[in-house]
Coordinates of N, CA and C in Angstrom, one line a residue:
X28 N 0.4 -25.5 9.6 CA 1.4 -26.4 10.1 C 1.3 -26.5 11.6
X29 N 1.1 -27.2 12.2 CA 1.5 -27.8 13.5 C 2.2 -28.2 14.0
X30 N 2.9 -27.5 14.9 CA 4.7 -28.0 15.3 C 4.1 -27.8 17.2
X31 N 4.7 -29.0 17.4 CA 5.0 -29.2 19.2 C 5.8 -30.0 19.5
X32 N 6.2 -29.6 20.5 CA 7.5 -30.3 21.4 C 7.1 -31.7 22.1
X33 N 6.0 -32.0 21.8 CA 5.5 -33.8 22.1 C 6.1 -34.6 20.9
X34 N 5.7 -35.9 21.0 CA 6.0 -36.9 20.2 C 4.7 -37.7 19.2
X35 N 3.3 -36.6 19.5 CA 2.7 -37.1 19.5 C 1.2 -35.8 19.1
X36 N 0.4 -35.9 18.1 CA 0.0 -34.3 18.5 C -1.6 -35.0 19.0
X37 N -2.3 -34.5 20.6 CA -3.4 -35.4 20.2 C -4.6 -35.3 19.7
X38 N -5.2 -35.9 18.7 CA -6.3 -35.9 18.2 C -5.9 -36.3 16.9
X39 N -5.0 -36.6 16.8 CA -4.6 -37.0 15.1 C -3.3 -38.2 14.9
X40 N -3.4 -38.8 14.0 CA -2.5 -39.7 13.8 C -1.2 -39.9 12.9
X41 N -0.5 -40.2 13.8 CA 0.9 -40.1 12.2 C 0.8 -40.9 11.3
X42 N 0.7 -40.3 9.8 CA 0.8 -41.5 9.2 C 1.8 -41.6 7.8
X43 N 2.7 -40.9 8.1 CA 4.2 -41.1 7.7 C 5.1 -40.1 8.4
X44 N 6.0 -40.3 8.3 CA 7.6 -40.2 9.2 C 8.4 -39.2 7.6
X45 N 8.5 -38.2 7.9 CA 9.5 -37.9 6.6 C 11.0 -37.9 7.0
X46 N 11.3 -37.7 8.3 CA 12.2 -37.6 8.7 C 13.0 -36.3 9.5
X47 N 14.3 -35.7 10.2 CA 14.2 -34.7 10.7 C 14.5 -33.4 9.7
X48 N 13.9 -32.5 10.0 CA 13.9 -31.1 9.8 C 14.9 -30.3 10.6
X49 N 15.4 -29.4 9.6 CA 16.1 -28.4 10.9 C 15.6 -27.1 10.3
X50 N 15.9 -25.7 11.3 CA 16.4 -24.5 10.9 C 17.2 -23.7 11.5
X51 N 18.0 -23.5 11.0 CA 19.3 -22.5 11.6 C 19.7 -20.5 10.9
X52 N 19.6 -20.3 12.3 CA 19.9 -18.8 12.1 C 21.2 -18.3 12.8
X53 N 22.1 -17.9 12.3 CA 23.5 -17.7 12.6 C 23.7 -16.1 12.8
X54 N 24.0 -15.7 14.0 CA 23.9 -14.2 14.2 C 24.8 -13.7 15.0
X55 N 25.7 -12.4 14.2 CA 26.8 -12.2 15.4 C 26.3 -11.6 16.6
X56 N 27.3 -11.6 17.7 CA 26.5 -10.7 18.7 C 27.7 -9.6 18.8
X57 N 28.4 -8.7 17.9 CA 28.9 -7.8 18.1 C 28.5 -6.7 17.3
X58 N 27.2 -6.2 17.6 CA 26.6 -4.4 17.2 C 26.9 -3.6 18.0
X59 N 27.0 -2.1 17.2 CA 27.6 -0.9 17.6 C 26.5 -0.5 18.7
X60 N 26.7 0.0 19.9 CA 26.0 0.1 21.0 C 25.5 -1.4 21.7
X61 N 25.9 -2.3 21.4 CA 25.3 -3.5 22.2 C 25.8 -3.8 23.5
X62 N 27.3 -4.0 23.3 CA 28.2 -4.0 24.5 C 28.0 -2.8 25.1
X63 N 27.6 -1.6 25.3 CA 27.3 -0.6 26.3 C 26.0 -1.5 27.3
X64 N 24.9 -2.1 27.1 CA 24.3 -1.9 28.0 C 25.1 -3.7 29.6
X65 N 25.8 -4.7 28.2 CA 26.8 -4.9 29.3 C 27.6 -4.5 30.1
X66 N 28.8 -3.6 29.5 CA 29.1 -2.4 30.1 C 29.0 -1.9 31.4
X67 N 27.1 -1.7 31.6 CA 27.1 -1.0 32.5 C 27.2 -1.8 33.6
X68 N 27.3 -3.2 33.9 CA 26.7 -4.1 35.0 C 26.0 -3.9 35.9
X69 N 24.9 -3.4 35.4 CA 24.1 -3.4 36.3 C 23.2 -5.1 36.6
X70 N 23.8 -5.7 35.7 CA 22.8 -6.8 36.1 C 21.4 -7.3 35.8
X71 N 21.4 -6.2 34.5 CA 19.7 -5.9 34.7 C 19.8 -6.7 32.8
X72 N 18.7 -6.6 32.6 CA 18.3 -7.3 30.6 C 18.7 -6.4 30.2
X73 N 18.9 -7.1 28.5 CA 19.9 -6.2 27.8 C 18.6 -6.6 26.3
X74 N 17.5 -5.4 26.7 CA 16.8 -5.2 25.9 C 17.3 -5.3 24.3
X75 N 18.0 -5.0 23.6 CA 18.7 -5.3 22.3 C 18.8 -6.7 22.2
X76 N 19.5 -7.5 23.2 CA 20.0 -8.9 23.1 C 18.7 -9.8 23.4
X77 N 17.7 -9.3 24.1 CA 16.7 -10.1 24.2 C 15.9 -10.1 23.1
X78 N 15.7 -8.9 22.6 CA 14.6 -8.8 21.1 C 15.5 -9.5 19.9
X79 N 17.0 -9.1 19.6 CA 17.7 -10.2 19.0 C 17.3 -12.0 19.0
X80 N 17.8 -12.2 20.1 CA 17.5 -13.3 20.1 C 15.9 -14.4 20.5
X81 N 14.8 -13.0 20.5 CA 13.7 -13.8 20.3 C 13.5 -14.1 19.1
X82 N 13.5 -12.7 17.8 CA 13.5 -12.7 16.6 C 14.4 -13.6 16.0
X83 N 15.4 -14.1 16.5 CA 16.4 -15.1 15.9 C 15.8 -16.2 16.3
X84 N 15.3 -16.6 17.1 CA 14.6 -18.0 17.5 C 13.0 -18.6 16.4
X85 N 12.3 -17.5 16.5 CA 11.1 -17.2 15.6 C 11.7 -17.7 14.0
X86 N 12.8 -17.1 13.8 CA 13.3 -17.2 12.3 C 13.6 -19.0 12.0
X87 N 14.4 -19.3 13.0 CA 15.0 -20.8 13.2 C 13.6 -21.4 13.0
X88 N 12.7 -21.1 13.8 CA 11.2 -22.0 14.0 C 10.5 -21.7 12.3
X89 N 11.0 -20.8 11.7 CA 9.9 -20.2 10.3 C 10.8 -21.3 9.6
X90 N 12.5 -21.2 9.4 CA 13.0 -22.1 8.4 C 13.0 -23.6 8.6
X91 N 12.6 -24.1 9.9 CA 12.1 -25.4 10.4 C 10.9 -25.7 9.7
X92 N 9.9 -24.8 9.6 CA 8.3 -25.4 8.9 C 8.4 -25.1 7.4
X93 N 9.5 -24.4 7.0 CA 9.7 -24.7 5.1 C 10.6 -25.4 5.1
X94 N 11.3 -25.9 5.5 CA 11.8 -26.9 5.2 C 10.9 -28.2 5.5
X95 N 10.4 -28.6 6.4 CA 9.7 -29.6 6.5 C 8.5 -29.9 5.7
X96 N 7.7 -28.5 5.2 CA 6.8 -28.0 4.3 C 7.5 -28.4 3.1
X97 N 8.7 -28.3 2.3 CA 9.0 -28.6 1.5 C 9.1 -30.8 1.4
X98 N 9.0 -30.7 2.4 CA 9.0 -32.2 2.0 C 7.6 -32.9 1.9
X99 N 6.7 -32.2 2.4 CA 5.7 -32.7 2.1 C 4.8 -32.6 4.0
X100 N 5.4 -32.3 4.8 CA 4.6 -32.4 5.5 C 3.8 -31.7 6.5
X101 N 3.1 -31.7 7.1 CA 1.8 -31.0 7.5 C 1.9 -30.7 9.3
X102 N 3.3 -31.2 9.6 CA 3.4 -31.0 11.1 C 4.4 -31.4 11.4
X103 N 5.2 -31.1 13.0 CA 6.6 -31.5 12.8 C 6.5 -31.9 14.6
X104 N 6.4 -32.9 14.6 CA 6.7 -33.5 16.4 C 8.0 -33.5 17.0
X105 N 8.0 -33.0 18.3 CA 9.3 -33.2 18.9 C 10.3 -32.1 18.8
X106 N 9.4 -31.0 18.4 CA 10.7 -29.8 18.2 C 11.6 -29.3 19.7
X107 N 12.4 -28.8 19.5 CA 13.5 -28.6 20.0 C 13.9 -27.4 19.5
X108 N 15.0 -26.8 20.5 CA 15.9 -25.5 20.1 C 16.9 -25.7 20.7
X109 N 18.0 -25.2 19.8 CA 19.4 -25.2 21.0 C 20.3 -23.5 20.1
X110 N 21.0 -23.3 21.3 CA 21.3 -22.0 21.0 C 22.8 -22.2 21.7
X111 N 23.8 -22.3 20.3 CA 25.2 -22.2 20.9 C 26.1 -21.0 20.3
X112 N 27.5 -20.8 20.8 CA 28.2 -19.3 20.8 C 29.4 -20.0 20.5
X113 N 29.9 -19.2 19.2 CA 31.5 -19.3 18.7 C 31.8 -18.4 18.3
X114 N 32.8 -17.7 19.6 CA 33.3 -16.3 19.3 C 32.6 -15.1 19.1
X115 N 32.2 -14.6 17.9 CA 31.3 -13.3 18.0 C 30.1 -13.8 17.1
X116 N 29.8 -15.0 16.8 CA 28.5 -15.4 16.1 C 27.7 -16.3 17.0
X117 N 26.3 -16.3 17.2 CA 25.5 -17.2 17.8 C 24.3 -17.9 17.0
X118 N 24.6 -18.9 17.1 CA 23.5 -20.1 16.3 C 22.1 -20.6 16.8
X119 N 21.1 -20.2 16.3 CA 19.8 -20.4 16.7 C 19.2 -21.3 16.3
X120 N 19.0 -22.8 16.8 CA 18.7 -24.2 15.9 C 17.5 -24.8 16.4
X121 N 16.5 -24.9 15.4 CA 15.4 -25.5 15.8 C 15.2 -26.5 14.9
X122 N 15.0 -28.2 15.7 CA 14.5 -29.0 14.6 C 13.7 -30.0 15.3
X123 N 12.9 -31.3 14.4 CA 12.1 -31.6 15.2 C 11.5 -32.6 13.8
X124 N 10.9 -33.5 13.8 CA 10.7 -34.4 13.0 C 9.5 -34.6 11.8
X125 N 9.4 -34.2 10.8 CA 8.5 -33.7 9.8 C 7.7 -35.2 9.6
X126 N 6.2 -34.8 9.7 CA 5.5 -36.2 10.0 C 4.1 -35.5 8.9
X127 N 3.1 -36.4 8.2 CA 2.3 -36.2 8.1 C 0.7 -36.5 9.1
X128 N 0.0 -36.1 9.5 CA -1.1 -36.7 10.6 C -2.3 -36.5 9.7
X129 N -3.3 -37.2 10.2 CA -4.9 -36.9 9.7 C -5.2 -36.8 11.3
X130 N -6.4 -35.9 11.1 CA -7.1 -36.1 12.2 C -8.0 -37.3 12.6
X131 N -8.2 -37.5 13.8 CA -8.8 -38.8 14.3 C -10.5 -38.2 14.0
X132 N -11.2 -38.5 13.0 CA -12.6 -38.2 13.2 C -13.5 -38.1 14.3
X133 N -14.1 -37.8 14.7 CA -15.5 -37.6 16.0 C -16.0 -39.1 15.9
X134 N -15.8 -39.7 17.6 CA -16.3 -41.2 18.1 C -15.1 -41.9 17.9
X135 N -14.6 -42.2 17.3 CA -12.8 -42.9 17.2 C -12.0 -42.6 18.3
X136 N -11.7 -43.6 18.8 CA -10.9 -43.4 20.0 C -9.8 -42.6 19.7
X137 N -9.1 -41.7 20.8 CA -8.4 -40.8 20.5 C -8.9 -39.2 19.7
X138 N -9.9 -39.5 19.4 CA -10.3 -38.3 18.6 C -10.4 -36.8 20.2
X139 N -10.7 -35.5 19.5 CA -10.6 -34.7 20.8 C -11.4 -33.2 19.9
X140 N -12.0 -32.4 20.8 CA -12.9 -31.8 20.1 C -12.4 -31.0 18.7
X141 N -10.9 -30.7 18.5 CA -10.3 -29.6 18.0 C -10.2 -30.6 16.8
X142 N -10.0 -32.2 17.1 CA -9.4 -33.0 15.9 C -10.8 -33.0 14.7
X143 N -11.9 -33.4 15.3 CA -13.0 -33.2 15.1 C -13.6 -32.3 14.1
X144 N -13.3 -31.6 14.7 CA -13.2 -29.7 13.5 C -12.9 -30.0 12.8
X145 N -12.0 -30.2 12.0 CA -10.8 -30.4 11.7 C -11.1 -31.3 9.9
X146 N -11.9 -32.7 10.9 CA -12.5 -34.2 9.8 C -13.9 -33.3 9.7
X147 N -14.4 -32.2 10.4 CA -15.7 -32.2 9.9 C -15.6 -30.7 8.5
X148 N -14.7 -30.0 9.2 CA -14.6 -28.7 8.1 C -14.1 -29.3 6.4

C-alpha cells in the first residue's frame, strides 16, 4: 500500500476514487507514573508520552490502510493526522482518500524510474 500526503503519487495514475478512509485510536493519557515526569517541570520530554503517542499515531496510520485495503484499494492520497484531547482521553486520527493507481509504464509521459519497476516486475 502506498499512502502520501500529496494528491497525487508520481509515476502512476488514479484510476478510481473510492472515497475517504479514516483510522482512529482513542487513548487516555492518565497512567500510573506518567504525571511524575510532568511533575517535575523541568521542561524537558516526557519519554512515556512521546513513545505513547508515536505508537498511537503508527496504529491510526495501520487502521487507515485496512480500512481502505478493505475497499479495494491499493493506495491512499492526501493523508493527514490530527490529534485532539477530551479530558483524560486523546484521539489519534489519520485519514486520507482510498484511490486505486496503475503505474505509468517506461516512455509514457509521467512515468519515473520506480513506476517503471513496478509495469516491468
Amino acid at each position: 500500500m502506498i499512502v502520501v500526503t500529496t494528491s497525487e503519487v508520481p509515476g502512476y495514475r488514479i484510476d478510481a476514487v473510492l472515497g475517504e478512509a479514516l483510522g482512529v485510536v482513542v487513548c487516555t493519557t492518565v497512567r500510573p507514573g506518567f504525571s511524575s515526569g510532568l511533575r517535575a517541570g523541568n521542561g524537558g520530554e516526557v519519554p512515556e508520552a512521546s513513545t505513547s503517542a508515536y505508537h498511537s499515531r503508527r496504529e491510526a496510520i495501520s487502521r487507515l490502510v485496512t480500512e481502505a485495503t478493505s475497499r479495494g484499494a491499493n493506495a491512499i492520497v492526501g493523508m493527514r493526522q490530527e490529534c485532539d484531547s477530551i479530558d483524560t482521553l486523546t484521539q489519534f486520527t489519520a485519514y486520507g482518500t482510498a484511490v486505486v493507481i496503475e503505474a505509468i509504464p517506461a516512455g509514457q509521459p509521467g512515468s519515473t524510474p520506480q513506476s517503471a519497476r513496478v509495469v516491468d516486475a
